[in-house]
Coordinates of C-alpha atoms in Angstrom, one line a residue:
Chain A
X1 CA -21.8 -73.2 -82.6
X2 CA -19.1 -74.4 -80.3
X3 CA -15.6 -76.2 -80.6
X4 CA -16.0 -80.2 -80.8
X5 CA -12.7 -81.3 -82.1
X6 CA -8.9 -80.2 -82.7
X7 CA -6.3 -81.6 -84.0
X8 CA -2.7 -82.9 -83.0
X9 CA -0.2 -83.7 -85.4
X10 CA 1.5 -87.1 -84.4
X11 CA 4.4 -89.1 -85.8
X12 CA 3.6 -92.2 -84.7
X13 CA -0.3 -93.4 -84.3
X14 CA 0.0 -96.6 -82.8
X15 CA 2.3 -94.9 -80.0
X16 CA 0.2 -91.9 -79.3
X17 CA -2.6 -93.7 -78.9
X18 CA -0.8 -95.9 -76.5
X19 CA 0.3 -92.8 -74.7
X20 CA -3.0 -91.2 -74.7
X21 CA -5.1 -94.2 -73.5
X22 CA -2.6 -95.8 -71.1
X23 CA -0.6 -93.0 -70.0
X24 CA -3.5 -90.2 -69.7
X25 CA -6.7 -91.9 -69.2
X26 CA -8.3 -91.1 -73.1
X27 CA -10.8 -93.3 -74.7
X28 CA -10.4 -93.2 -78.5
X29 CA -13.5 -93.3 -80.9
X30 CA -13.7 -95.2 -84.3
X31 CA -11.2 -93.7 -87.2
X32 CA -13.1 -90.7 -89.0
X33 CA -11.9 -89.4 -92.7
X34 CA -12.4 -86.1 -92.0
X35 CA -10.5 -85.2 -95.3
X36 CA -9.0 -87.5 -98.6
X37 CA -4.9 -87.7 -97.1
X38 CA -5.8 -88.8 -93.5
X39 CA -7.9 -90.7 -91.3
X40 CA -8.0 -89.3 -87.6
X41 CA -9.0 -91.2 -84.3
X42 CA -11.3 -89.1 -82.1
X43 CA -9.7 -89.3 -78.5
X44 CA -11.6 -87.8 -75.3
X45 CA -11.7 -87.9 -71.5
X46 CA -14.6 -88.6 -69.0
X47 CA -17.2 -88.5 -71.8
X48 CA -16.5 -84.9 -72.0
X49 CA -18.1 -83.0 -75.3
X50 CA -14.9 -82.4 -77.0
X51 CA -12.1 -84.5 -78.8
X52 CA -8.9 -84.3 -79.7
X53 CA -8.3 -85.6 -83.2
X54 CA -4.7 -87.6 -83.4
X55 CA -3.8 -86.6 -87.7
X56 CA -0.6 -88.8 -88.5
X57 CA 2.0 -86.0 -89.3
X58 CA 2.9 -87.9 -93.1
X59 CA 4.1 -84.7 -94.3
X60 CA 6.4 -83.4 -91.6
X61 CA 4.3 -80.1 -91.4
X62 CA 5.9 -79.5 -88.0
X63 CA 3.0 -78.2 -86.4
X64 CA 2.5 -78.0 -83.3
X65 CA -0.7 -77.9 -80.3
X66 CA -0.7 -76.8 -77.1
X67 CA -3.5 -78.1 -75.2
X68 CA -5.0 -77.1 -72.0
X69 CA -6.6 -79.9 -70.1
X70 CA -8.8 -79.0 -67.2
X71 CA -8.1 -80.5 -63.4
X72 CA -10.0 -79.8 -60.3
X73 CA -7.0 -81.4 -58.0
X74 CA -3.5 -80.8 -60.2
X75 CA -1.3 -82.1 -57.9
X76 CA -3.3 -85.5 -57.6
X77 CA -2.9 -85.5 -61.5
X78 CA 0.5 -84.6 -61.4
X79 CA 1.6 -87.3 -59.6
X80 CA -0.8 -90.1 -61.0
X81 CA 0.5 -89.1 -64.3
X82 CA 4.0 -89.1 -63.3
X83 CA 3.5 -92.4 -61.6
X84 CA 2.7 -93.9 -65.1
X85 CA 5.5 -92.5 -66.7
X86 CA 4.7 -88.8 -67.9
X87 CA 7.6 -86.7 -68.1
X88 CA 7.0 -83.7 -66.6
X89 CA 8.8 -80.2 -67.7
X90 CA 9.1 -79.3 -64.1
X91 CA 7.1 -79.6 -60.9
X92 CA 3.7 -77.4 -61.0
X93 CA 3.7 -73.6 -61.0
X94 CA 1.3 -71.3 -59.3
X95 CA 0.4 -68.5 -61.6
X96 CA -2.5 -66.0 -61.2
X97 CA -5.6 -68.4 -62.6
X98 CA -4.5 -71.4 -60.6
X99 CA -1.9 -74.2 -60.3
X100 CA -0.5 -75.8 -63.8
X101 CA 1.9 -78.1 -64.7
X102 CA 3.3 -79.3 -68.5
X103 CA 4.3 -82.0 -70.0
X104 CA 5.1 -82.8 -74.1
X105 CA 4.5 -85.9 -76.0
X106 CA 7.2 -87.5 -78.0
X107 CA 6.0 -85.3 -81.3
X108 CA 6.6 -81.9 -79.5
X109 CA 3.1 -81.4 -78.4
X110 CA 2.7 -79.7 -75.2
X111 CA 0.0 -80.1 -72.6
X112 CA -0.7 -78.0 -69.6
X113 CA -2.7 -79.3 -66.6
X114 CA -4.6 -76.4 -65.4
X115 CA -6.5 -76.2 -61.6
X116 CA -8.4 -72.5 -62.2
X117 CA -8.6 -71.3 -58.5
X118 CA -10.7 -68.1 -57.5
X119 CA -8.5 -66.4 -55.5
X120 CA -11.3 -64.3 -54.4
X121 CA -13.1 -67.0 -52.2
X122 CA -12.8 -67.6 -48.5
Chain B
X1 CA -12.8 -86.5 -39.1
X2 CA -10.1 -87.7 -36.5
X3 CA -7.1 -89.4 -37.4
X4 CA -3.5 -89.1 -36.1
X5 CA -1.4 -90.2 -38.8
X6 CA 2.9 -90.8 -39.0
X7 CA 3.9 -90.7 -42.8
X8 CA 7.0 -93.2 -43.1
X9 CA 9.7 -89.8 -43.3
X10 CA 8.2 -88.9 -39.8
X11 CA 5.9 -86.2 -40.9
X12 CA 2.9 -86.3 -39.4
X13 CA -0.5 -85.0 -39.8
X14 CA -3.7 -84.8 -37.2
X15 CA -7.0 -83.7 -37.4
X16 CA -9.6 -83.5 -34.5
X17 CA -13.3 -82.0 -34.1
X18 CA -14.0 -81.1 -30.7
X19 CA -15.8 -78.4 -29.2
X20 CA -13.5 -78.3 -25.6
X21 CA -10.0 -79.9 -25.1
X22 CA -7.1 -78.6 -23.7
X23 CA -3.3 -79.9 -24.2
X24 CA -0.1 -78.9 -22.7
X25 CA 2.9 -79.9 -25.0
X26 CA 6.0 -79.5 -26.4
X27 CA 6.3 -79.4 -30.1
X28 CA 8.4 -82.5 -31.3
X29 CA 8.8 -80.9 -35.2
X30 CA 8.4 -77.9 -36.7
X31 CA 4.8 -77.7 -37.5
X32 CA 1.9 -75.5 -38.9
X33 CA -1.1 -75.5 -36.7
X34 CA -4.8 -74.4 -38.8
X35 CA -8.1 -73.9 -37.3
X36 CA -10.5 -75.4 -40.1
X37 CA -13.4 -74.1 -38.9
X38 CA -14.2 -71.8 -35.6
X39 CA -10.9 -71.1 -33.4
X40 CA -8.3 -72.2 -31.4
X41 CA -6.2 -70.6 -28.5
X42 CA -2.6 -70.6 -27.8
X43 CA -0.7 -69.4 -25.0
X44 CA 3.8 -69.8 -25.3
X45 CA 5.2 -68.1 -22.3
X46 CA 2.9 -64.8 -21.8
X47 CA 2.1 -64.8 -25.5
X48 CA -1.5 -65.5 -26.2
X49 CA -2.5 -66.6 -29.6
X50 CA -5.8 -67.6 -31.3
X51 CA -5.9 -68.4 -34.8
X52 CA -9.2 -68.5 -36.8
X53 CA -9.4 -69.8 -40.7
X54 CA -8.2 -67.2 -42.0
X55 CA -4.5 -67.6 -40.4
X56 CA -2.3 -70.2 -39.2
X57 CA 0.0 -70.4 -36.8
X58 CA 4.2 -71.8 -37.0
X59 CA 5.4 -73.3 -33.9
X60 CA 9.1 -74.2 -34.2
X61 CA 11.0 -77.8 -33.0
X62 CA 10.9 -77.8 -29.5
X63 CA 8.6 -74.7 -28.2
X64 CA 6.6 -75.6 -24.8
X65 CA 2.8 -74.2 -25.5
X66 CA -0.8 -75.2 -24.3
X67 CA -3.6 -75.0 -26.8
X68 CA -7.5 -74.8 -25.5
X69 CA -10.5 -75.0 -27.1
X70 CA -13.5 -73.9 -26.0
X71 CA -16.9 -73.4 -28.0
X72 CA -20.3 -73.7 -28.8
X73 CA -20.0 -75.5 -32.5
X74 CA -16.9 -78.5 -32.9
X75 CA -13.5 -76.8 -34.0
X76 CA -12.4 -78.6 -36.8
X77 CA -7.9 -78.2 -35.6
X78 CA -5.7 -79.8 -38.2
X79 CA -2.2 -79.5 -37.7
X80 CA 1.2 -80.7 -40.2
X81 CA 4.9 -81.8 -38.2
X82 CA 7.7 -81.9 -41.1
X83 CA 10.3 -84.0 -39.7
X84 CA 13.9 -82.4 -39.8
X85 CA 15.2 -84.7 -42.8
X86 CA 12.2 -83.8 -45.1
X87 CA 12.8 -79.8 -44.4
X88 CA 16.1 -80.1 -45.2
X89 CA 16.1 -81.3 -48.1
X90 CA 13.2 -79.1 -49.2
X91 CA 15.2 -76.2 -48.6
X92 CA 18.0 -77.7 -50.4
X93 CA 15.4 -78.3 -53.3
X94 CA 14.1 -74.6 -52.9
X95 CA 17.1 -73.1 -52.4
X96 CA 19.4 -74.4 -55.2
X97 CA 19.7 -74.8 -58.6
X98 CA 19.5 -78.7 -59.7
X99 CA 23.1 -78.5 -60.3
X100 CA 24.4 -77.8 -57.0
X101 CA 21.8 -80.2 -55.9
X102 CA 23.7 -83.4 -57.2
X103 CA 26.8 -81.9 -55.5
X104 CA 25.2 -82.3 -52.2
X105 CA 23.6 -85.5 -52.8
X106 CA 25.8 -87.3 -49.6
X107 CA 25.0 -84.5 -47.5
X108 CA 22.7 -86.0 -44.6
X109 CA 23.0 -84.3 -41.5
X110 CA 20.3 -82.4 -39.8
X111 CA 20.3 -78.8 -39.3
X112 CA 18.4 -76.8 -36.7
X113 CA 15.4 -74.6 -38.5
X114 CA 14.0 -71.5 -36.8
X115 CA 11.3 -69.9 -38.5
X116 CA 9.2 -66.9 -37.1
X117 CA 6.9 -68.1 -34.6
X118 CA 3.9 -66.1 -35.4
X119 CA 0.4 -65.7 -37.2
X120 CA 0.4 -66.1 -40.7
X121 CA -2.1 -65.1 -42.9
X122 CA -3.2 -68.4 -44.5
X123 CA -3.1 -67.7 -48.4
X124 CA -5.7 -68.9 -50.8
X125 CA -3.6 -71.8 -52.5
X126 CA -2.2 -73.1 -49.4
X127 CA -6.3 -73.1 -48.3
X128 CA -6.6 -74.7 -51.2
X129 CA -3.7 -77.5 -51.3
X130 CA -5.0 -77.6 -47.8
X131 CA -8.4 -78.6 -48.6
X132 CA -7.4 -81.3 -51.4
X133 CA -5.0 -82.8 -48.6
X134 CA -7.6 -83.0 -46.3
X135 CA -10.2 -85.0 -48.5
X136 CA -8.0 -87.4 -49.3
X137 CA -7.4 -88.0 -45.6
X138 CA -10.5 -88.2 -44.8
X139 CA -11.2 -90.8 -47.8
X140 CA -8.3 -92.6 -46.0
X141 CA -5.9 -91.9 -48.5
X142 CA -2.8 -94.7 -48.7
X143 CA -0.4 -93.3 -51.4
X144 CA 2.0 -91.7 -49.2
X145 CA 4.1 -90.2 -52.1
X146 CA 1.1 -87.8 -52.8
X147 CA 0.7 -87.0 -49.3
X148 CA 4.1 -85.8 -49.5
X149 CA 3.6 -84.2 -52.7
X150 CA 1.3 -81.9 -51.0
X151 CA 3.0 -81.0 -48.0
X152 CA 6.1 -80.1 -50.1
X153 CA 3.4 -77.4 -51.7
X154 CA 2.3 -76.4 -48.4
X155 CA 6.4 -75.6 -47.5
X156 CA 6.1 -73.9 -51.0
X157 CA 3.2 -72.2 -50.2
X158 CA 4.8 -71.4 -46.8
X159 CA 8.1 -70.0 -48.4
X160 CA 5.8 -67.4 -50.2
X161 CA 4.1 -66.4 -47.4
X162 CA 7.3 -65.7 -45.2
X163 CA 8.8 -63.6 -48.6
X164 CA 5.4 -61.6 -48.3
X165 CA 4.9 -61.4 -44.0
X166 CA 8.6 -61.4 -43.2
X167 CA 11.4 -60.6 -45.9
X168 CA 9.3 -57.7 -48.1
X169 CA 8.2 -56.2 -44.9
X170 CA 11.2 -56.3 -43.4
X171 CA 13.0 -54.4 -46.6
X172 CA 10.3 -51.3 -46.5
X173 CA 11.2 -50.5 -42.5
X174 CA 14.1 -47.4 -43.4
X175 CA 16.6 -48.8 -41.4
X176 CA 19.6 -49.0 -42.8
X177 CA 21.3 -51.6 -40.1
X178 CA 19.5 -55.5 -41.2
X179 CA 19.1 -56.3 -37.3
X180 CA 17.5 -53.6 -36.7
X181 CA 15.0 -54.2 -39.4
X182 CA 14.8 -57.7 -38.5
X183 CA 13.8 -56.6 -34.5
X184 CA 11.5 -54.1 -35.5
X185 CA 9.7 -56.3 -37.3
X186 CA 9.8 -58.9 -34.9
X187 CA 8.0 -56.5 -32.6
X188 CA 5.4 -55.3 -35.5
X189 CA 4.3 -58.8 -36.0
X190 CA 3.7 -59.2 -31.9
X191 CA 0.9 -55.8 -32.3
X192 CA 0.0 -58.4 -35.2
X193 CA -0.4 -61.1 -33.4
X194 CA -2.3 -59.2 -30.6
X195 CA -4.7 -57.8 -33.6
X196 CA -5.1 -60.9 -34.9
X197 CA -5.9 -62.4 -31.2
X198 CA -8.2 -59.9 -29.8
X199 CA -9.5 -58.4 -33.2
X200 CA -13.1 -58.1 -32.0
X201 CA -12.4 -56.2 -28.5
X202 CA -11.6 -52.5 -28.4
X203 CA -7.8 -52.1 -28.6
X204 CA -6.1 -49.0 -27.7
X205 CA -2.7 -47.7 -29.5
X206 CA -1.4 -48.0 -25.8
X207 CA -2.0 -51.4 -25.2
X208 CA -1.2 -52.2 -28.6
X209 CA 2.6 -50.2 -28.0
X210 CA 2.8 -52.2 -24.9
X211 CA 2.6 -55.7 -26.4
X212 CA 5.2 -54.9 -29.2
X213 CA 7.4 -53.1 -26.2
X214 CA 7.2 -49.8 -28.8
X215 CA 6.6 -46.4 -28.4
X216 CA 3.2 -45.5 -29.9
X217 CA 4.8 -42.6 -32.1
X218 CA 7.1 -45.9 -33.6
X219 CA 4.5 -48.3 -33.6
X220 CA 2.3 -46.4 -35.7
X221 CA 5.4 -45.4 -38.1
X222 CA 6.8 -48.6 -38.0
X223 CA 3.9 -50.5 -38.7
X224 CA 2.7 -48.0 -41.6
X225 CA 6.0 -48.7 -43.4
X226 CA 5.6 -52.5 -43.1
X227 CA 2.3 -53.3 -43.8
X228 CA 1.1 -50.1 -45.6
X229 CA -1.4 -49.6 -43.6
X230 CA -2.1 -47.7 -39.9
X231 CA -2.7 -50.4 -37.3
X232 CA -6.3 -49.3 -37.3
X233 CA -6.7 -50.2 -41.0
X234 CA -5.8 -53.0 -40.2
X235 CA -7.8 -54.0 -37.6
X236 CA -10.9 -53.0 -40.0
X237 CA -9.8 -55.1 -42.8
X238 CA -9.4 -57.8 -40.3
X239 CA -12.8 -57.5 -38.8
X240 CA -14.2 -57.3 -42.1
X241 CA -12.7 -60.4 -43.5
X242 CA -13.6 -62.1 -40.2
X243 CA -17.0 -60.6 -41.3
X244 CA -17.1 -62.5 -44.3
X245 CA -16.1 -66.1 -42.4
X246 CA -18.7 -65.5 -40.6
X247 CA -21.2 -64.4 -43.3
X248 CA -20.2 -67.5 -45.4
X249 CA -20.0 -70.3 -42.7
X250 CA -23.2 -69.3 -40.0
X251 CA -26.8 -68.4 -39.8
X252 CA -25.9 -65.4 -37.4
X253 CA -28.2 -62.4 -38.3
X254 CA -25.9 -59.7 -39.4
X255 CA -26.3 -57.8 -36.1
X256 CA -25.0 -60.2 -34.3
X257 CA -21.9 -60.6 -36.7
X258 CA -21.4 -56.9 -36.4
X259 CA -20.6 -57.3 -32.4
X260 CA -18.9 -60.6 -32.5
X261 CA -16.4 -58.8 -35.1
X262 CA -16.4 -55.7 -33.0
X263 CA -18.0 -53.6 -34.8
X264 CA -20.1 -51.2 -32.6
X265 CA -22.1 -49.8 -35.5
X266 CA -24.3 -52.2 -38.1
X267 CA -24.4 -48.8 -40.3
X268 CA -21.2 -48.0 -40.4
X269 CA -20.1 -51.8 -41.0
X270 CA -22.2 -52.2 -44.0
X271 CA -20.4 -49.1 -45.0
X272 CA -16.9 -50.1 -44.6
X273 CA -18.1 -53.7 -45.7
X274 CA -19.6 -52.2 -48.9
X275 CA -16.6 -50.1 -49.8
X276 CA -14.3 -52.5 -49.1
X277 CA -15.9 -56.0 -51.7
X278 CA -18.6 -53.5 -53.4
X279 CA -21.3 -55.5 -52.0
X280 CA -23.8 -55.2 -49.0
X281 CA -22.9 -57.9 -46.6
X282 CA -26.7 -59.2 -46.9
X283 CA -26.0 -59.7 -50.8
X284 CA -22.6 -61.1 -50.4
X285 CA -24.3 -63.9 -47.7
X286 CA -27.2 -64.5 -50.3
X287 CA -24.4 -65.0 -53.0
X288 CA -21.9 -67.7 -51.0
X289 CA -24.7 -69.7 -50.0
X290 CA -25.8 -70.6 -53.9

């Protein structure tokens, strides 16, 4: 068993996928029906494993993802994404697993791009 | 890889290989100097100063100094000069809140920065910001935004440091007058810096006292208050670490390491070496080089 896809909760589908593909680099799959009320569009990075499902939000549920995407240069990513437009909370913070920095979509979304570091190497 | 390279704000970045050169200069910028791989020597005035990966050395705007190289293997030296303008307004950025940032907006002229010109231990995410920076060089790297994106982190990384090495060791010395604290200190880093220098020859408290113009009875005080550790526990733990550089990084059978470190004793290094990472030092070689 593992994890394959999760969801986030969207207002607006044509503009997150905008925001996902342009903005962050995503490749979105073909629409799935995963249940009856919505359809959801399958979005991943570098041909990774796992997806991120975009679910229109019809009913204003309100809920929210946090999502922690995986870097092996943050700062390059940082700024890259900042160069197209990604509004970052504030500039990255070291914390004991590695540098991060956060940034929210327009539906309240937050994402966190994470460089784990082992602080125990040479 | 060599390159000599002059960012747009002035800063400036260089990296050489060689395995001999010597240079007689005067530092134009503040700068941080790193020895990538093997080591490189300094000598300001009758300080002598040799920094090894592990450490890094601050030479302030202006300070006269000649650096030498001289080894069997190519010493990878990388060094970063922050022009004036761009330290300036990282302090004001670091310093600040955003607020009081906009209120200072107009204000352009340069100040005069002295940091303390000594060893610094180089931490793991400026090794690491470090080691993105320098693959991007040396893929010849044109965005110079991101360039400067990283050497703001390594001023970052820097200001940590000096909190950890300077400010926090200054507060535990139990003088109650600040200058005092500040001079004692001052002095402790100099035994430091002569640790750090001649770590793998035998050093006695008395010629350790002499270079920090202490007492011994002080120095060993002082220096236990500051650093939380007797000079000679620290000169193990530096040996050791070295130890590991050299485990990781060479072929050297581990004899061999034990005397280049200055260890006298393979037994009772793979003793100290096990007690300090809880792993022989053959093990920890066999695990760094999957």
């Amino acid at each position: 068993m593992k994890i394959k896809y999760t969801q986030i909760f969207v207002k607006d589908m044509e503009e997150a996928i905008s925001f996902f593909t342009k903005k962050l680099g995503f490749c979105a799959s073909d629409k799935i029906a995963f249940d009856k009320e919505n359809d959801q569009i399958p979005m991943r990075i570098n041909n990774a494993d796992q997806f991120v499902n975009l679910v229109e939000d019809k009913g204003e549920s309100g809920f929210k993802s946090r999502i922690i995407l995986s870097t092996d240069d943050c700062l390059k990513d940082y700024h890259n994404l900042k160069t197209m437009g990604v509004d970052f909370k504030e500039q990255p913070q070291y914390l004991a697993v590695g540098l991060c920095a956060e940034f929210n979509d327009n539906y309240g979304n937050a994402y966190v791009l994470l460089e784990e570091r082992n602080y125990n190497e040479l | 890889m060599d390159y000599n390279r002059t960012l747009r704000n002035n800063n400036k970045i260089f990296s050489e290989t060689r395995a001999h050169r010597y240079q007689n200069q005067c530092t134009a910028d503040m700068c941080f100097r790193f020895a990538l791989t093997g080591n490189e020597q300094f000598q300001m005035g009758r300080r002598e100063l040799s920094i090894y990966p592990d450490s890094f050395l601050l030479l302030n705007k202006g300070t006269q100094y000649t650096s030498k190289i001289d080894s069997d293997t190519p010493v990878e030296s990388f060094s970063i000069a922050f022009d004036q303008a761009f330290l300036k307004d990282f302090n004001l950025a670091y310093t600040l809140p955003t607020s009081k940032l906009l209120d200072n907006a107009g204000e352009t002229e340069a100040s005069v920065f002295d940091f303390n010109e000594t060893i610094y231990p180089l931490s793991a995410d400026m090794r690491f910001n470090l080691r993105h920076l320098k693959q991007h060089l040396d893929n010849g790297i044109q965005d110079e935004l991101l360039i400067n994106e990283y050497l703001h982190h390594s001023l970052i990384n820097y200001y940590r440091i000096y909190t950890n090495e300077i400010a926090d060791k200054a507060e535990k010395l139990s003088f109650t007058n600040q200058t005092t604290r500040v001079e004692i200190l001052k002095r402790l880093n100099l035994a430091k810096d002569y640790m750090y220098t001649n770590y793998n020859k035998n050093i006695s408290l008395e010629e350790l006292a002499k270079h920090a113009y202490l007492s011994v009875n002080h120095l060993l005080r002082t220096f236990k208050q500051a650093f939380n550790l007797s000079p000679h526990q620290f000169l193990i733990q530096l040996r050791l670490q070295r130890s590991r550089i050299l485990l990781k990084t060479t072929r050297y059978p581990i004899n061999e390491i034990v005397c280049l470190v200055g260890f006298e004793c393979p037994s009772s290094f793979i003793r100290l070496f096990k007690n300090r990472y809880s792993i022989t030092p053959q093990k920890y070689r066999q695990a760094s080089s999957k």
